[in-house]
CSV table of C-alpha atoms in Angstrom, one decimal:
chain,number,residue,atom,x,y,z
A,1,UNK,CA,28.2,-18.9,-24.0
A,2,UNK,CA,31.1,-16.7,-23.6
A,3,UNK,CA,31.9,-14.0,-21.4
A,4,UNK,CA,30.9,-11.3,-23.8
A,5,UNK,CA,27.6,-13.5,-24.7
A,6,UNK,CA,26.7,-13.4,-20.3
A,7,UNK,CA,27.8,-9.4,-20.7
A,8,UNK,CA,25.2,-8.6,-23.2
A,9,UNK,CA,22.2,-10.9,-22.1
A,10,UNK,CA,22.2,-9.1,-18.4
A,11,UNK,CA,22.4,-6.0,-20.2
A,12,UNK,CA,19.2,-6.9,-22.6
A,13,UNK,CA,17.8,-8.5,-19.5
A,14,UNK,CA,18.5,-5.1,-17.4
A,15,UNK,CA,16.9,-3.0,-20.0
A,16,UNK,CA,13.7,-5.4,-20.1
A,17,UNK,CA,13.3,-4.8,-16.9
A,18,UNK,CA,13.8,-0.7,-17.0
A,19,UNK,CA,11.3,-0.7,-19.8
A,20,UNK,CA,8.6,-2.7,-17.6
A,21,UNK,CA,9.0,-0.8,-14.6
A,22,UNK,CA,9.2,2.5,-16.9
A,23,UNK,CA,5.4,1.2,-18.7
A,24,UNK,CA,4.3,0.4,-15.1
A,25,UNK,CA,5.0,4.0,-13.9
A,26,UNK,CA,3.1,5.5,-17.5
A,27,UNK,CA,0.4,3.5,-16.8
A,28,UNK,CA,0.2,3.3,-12.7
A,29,UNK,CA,-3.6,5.7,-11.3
A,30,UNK,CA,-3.5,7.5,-8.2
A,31,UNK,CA,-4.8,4.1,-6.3
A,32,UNK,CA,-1.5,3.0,-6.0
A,33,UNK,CA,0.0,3.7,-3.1
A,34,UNK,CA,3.7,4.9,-4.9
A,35,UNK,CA,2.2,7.4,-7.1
A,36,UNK,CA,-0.2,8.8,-4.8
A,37,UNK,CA,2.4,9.1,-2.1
A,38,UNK,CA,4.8,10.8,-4.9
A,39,UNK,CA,2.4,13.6,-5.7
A,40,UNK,CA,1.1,14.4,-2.3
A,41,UNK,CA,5.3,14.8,-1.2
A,42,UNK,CA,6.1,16.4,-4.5
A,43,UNK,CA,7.3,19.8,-4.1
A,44,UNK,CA,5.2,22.3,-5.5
A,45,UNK,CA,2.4,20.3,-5.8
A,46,UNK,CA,1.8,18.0,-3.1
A,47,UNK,CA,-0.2,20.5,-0.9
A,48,UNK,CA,-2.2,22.1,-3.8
A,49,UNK,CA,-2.8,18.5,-4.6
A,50,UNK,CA,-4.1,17.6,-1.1
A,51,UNK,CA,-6.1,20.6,-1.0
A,52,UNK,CA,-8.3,20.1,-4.1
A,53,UNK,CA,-9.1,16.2,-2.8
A,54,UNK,CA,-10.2,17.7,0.5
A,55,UNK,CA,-12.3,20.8,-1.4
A,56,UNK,CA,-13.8,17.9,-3.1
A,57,UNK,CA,-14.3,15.4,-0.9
A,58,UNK,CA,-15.7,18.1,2.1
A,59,UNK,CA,-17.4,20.5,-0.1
A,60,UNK,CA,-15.0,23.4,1.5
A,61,UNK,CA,-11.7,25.4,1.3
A,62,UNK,CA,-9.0,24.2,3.8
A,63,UNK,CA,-6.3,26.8,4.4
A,64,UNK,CA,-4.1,25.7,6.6
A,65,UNK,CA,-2.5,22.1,5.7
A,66,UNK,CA,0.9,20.7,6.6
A,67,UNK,CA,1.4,17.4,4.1
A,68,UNK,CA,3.8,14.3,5.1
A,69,UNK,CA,3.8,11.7,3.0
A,70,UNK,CA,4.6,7.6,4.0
A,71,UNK,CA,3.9,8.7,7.9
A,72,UNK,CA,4.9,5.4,10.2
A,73,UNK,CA,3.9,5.0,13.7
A,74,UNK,CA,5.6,2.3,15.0
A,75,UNK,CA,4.8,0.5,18.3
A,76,UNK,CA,6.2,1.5,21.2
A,77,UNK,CA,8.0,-1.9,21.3
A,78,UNK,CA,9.7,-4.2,19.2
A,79,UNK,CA,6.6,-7.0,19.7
A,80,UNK,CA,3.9,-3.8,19.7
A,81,UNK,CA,2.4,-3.5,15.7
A,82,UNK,CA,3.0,-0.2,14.0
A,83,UNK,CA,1.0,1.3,11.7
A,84,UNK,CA,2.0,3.2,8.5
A,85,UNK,CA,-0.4,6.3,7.2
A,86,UNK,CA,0.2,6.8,3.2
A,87,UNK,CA,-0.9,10.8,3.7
A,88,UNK,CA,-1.1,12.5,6.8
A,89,UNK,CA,-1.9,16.3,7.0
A,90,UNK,CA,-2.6,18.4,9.9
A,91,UNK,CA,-3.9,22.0,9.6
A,92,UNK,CA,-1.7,24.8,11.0
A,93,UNK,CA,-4.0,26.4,13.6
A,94,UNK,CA,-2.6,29.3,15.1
A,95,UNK,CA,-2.5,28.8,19.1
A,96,UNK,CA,-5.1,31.1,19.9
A,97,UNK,CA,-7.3,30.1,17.6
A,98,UNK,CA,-10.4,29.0,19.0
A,99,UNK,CA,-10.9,25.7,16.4
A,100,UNK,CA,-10.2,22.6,17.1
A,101,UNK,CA,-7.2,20.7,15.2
A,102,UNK,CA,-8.6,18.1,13.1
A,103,UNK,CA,-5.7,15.4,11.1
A,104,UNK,CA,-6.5,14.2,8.4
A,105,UNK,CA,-5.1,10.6,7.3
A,106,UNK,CA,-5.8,9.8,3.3
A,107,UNK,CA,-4.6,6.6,2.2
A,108,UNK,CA,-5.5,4.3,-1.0
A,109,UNK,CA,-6.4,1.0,-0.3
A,110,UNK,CA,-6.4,-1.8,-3.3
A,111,UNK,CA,-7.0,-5.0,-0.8
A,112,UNK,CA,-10.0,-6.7,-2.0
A,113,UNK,CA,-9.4,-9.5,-0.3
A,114,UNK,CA,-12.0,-11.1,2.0
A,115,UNK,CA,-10.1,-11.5,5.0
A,116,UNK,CA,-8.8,-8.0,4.4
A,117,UNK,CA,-12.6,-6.7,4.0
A,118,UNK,CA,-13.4,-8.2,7.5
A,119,UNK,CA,-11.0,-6.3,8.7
A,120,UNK,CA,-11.2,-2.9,7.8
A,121,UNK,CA,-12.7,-1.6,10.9
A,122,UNK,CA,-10.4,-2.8,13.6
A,123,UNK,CA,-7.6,-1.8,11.2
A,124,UNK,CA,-9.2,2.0,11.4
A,125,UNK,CA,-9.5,1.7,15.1
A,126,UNK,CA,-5.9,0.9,15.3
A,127,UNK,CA,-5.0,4.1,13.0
A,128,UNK,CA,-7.4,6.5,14.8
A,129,UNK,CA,-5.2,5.1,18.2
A,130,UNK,CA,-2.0,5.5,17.1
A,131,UNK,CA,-2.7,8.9,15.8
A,132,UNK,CA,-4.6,10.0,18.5
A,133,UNK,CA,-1.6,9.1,21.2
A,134,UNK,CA,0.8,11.3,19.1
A,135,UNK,CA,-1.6,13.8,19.0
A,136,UNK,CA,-2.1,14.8,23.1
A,137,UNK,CA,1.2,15.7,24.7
A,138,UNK,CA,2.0,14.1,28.1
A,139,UNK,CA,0.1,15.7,30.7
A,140,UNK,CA,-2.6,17.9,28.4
A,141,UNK,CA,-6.2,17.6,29.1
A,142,UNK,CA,-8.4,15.2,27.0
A,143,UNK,CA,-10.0,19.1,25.5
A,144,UNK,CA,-6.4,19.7,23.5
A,145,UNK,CA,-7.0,16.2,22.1
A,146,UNK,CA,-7.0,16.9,17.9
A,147,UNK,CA,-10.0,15.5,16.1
A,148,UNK,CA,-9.2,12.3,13.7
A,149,UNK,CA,-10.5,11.9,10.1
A,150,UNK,CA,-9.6,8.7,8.1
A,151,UNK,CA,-10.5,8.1,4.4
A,152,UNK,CA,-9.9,5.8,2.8
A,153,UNK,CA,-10.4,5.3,-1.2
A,154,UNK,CA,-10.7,2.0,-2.6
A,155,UNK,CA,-12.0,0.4,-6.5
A,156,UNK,CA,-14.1,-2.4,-3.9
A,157,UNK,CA,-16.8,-1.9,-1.9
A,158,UNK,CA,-16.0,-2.5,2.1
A,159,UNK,CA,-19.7,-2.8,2.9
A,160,UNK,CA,-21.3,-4.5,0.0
A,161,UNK,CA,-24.3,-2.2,-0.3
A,162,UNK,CA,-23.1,-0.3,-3.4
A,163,UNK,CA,-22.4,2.9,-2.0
A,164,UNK,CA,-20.0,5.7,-2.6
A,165,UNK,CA,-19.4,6.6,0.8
A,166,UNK,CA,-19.6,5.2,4.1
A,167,UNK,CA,-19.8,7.6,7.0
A,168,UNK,CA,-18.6,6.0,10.5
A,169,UNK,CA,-18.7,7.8,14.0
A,170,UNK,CA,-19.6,6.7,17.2
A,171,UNK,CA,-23.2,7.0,18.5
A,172,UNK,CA,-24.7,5.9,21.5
A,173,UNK,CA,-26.5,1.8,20.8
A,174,UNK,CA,-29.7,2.9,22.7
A,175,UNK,CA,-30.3,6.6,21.9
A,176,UNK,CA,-28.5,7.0,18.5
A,177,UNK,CA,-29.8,10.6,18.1
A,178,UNK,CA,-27.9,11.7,21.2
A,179,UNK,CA,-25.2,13.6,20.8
A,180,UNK,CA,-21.4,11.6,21.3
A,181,UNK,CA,-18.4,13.6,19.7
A,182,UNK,CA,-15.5,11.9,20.8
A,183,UNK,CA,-13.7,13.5,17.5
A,184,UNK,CA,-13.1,10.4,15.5
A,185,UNK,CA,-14.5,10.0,12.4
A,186,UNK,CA,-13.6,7.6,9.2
A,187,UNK,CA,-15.4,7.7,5.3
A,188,UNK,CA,-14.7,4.8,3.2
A,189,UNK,CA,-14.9,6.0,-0.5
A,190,UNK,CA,-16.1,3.3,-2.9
A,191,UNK,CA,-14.9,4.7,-6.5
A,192,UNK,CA,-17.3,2.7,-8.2
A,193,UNK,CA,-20.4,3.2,-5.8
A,194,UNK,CA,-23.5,3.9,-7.3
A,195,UNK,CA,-25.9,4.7,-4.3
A,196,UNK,CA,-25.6,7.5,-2.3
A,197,UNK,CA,-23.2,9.2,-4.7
A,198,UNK,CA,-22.9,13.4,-2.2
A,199,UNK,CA,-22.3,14.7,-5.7
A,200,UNK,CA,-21.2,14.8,-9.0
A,201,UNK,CA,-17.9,16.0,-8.8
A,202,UNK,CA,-17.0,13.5,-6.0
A,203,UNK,CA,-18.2,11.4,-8.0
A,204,UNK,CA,-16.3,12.0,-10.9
A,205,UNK,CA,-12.9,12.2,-8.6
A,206,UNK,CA,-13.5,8.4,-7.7
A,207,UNK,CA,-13.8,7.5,-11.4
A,208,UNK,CA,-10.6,9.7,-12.3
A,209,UNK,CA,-8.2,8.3,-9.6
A,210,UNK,CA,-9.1,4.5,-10.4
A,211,UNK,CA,-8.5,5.7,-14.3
A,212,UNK,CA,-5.9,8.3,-14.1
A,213,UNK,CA,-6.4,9.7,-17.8
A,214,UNK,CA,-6.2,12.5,-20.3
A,215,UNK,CA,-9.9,11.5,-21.2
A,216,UNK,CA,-11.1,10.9,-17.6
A,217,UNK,CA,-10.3,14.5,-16.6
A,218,UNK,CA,-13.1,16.3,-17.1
A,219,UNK,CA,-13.3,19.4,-15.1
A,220,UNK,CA,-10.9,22.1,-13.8
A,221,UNK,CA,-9.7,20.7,-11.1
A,222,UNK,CA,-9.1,17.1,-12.5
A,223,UNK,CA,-7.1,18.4,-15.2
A,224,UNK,CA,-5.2,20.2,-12.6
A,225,UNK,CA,-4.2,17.3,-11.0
A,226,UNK,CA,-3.7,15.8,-14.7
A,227,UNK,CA,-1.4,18.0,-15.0
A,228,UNK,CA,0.4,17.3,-11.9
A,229,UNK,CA,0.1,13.5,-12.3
A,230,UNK,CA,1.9,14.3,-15.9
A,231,UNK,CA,4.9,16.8,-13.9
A,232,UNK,CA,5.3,13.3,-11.4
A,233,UNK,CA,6.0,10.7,-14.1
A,234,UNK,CA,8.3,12.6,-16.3
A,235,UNK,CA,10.6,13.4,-13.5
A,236,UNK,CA,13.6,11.6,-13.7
A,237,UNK,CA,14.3,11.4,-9.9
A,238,UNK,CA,10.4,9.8,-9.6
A,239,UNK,CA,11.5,7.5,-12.4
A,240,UNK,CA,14.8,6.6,-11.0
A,241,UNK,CA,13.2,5.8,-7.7
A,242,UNK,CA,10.5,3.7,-9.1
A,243,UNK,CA,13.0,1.7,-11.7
A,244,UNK,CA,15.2,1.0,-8.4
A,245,UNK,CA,12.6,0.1,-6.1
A,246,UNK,CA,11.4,-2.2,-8.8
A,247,UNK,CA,14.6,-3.2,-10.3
A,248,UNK,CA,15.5,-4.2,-6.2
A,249,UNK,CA,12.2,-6.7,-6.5
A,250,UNK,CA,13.1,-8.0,-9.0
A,251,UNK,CA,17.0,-8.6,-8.1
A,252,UNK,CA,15.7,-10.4,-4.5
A,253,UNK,CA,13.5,-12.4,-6.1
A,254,UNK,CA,16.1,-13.5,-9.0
A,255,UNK,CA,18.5,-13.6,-6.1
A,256,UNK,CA,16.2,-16.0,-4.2
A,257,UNK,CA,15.0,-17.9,-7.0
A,258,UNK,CA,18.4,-18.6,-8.6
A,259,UNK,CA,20.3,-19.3,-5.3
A,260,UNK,CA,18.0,-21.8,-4.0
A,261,UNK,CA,17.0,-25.2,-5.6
A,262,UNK,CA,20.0,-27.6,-4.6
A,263,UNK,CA,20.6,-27.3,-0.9
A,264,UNK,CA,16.8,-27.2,-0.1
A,265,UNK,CA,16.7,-30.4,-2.0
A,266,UNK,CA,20.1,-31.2,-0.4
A,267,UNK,CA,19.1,-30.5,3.1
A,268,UNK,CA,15.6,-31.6,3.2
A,269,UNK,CA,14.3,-29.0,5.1
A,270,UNK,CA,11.6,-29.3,7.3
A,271,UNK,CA,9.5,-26.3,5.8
A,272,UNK,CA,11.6,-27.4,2.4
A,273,UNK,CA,9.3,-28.1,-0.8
A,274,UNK,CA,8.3,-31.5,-1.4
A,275,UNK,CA,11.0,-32.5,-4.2
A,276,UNK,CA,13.4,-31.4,-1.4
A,277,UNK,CA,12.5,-33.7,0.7
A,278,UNK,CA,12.0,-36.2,-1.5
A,279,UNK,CA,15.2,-36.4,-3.8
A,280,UNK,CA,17.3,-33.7,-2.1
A,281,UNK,CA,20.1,-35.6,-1.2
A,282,UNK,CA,20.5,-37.7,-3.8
A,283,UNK,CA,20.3,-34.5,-6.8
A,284,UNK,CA,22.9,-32.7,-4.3
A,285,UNK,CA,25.6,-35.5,-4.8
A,286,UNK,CA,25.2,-35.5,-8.3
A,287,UNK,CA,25.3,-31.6,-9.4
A,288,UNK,CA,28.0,-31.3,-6.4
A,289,UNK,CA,28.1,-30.0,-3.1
A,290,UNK,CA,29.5,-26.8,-3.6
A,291,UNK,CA,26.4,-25.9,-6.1
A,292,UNK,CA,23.9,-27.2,-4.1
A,293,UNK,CA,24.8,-25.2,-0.9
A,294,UNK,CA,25.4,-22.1,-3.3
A,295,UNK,CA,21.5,-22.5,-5.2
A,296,UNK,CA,19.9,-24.3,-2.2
A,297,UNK,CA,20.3,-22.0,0.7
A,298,UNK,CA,18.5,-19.3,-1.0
A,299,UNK,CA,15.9,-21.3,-2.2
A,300,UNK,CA,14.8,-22.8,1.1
A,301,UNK,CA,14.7,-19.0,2.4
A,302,UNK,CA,12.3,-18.3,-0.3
A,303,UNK,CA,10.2,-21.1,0.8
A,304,UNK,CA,10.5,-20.4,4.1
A,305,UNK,CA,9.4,-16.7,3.6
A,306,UNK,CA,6.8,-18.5,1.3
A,307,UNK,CA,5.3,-20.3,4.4
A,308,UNK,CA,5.6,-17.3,6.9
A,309,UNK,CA,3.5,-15.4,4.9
A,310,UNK,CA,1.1,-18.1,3.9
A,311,UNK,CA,0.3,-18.8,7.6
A,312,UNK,CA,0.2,-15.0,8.4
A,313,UNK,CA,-2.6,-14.5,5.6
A,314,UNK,CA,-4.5,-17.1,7.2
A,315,UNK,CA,-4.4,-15.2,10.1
A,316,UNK,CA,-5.8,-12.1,7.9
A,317,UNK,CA,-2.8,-10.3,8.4
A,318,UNK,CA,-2.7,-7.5,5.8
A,319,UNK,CA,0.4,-6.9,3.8
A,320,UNK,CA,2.2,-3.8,5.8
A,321,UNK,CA,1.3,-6.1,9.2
A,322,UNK,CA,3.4,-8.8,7.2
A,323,UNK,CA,6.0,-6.5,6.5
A,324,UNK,CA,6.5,-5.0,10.1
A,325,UNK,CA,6.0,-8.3,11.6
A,326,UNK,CA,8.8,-10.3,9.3
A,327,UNK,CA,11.0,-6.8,9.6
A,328,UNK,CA,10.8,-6.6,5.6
A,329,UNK,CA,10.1,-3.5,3.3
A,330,UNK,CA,6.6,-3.9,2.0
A,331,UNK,CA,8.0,-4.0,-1.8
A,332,UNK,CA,10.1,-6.8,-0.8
A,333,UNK,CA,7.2,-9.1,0.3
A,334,UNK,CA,4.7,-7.6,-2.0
A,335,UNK,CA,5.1,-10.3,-4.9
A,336,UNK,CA,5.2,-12.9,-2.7
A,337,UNK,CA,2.1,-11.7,-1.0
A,338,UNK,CA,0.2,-10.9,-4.0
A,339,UNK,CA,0.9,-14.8,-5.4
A,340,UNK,CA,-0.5,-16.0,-2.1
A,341,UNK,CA,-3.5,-14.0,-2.3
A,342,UNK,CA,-3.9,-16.4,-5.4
A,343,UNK,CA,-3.8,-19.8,-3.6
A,344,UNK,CA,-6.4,-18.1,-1.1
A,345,UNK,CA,-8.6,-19.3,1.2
A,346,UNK,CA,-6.0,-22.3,1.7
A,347,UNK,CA,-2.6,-20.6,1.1
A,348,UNK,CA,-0.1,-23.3,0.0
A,349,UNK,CA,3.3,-22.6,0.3
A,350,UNK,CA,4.1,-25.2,-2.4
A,351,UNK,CA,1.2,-24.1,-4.5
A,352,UNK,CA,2.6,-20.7,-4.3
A,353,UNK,CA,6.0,-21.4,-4.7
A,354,UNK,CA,5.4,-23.6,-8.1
A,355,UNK,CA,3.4,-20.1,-9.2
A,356,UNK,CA,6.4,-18.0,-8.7
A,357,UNK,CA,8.8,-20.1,-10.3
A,358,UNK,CA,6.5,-20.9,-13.3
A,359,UNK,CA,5.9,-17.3,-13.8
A,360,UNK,CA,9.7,-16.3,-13.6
């Protein structure tokens, strides 16, 4: 193959690529965590956005919202976790104001995994802390601390009793009746929860944001947001950034897959696949040292990363944990992750390294 011949079959290659990440955007719902994000930051629309979820989630009007989208609290050390919010908002109150500052903290959540299930509510108690400690300056009394809302959306159920939505605050064990506001408060959304369902039109919002469609929008306010889900995807900034956070995937794992077969071989590596181990040496020599140190070195990272993660998801480490924990972006790790959650409840590196190389 000549020059030319390499020229044009990156190019065709390139433009795959651009057209997959361009039918993934068309066809992403408001689950995922990039478009959701998007709309709730986009100018124009992100508050009006936020505002109708609320109204339809709380039954009222809120005035006074100020949106940030992709919040992260990180610890307050390097070894401390962090903890990344997809939506926060917090109401403008004026100071004199006699009502209490509530944040608000929306965020999708597409984990079904079992592990990830188990953990849901020590996840939420981390959230409601880190938000909380921002929250009170340093030296204010515990009455100026703001009142904490989590929700959380999700296509699985948390509980496994078939509801819509899960209401969790603190009560008191032996009198639950008596009154205990400490101001935290988290509702788990089920979009396919049949029992308990507070009212049609929430009910209708769960089923639309799974489905994000034309036909799925079937009152006022979900064709609004149609509408605005339509603006999003025909931007060509939201495009661009979607084809190059995709397209970047895609290079680091060509990058990785294509750098790495002879020197793991070559080297044997400890954490190295098995064929590395085995027949290593031996395949190094023949295709030449040079090559295998070029291919090899990137391929036992991948491997390595493989088993990292591997061991971290039996620890029921949730992807963003992952990511803060190996210092990675979450779209990095996210295909690796996502083939782990394959091999689960075992999560074998090889297993899940022969997956990602078959399905290259």
């Amino acid at each position: 193959m000549n020059k030319n011949e390499v020229r044009q079959k990156r190019v065709s290659e390139k433009v795959a690529e651009e057209q997959k990440a361009r039918k993934r955007l068309a066809e992403m719902n408001l689950l995922d965590d990039f478009l959701f994000n998007t709309l709730a930051a986009y100018p124009e629309i992100g508050e009006r956005f936020v505002r109708i979820l609320l109204k339809i989630i709380f039954g009222r009007e809120f005035k006074h919202l100020s949106v940030t989208a992709q919040k992260v609290y990180y610890g307050a050390d390097t070894n401390l976790h962090g903890a990344r919010l997809d939506v926060y908002l917090e109401p403008e109150i004026e100071e004199n104001s006699d009502e209490r500052v509530t944040v608000y903290n929306i965020e999708p959540d597409q984990r079904s995994d079992t592990s990830d299930k188990k953990e849901l509510p020590r996840r939420m108690r981390f959230y409601h802390a880190k938000i909380a400690v921002k929250s009170l300056g340093a030296g204010a009394d515990y009455e100026k601390l703001k009142n904490v809302v989590i929700i959380m959306i999700m296509p699985y159920d948390p509980f496994g009793l078939n509801r819509m939505a899960y209401t969790i605050k603190s009560r008191c064990v032996e009198v639950p009746e008596m009154p205990y506001e400490d101001g935290a408060g988290t509702l788990f959304l089920y979009t396919r929860g049949t029992e308990g369902v507070p009212n049609e039109t929430l009910k209708q919002l769960l089923h639309y944001m799974e489905h994000t469609t034309d036909e799925n929008a079937i009152n006022a306010e979900l064709r609004e947001i149609q509408e605005m889900v339509r603006t999003v995807k025909k931007d060509p900034e939201v495009t661009a950034g979607y084809m190059l956070r995709y397209l970047r995937m895609m290079e680091e794992l060509n990058r990785i897959r294509k750098e790495g077969w002879a020197e793991g071989k070559a080297a044997g590596m400890a954490e190295g696949i098995a064929e590395g181990k085995a027949a290593g040496k031996a395949e190094g020599m023949v295709v030449g040292m040079a090559a295998g140190k070029a291919e090899g070195r990137t391929e036992g990272e991948l491997y390595n990363k493989i088993s990292l993660i591997c061991k971290k998801l039996r620890k029921g480490k949730a992807l963003d944990e992952i990511a803060e924990e190996l210092e990675e972006e979450c779209s990095i790790i996210e295909p690796i992750y996502n083939k782990a959650k394959e091999c689960a409840p075992n999560y074998d590196p090889e297993a899940v390294f022969e997956k990602m190389n078959r399905d290259a």
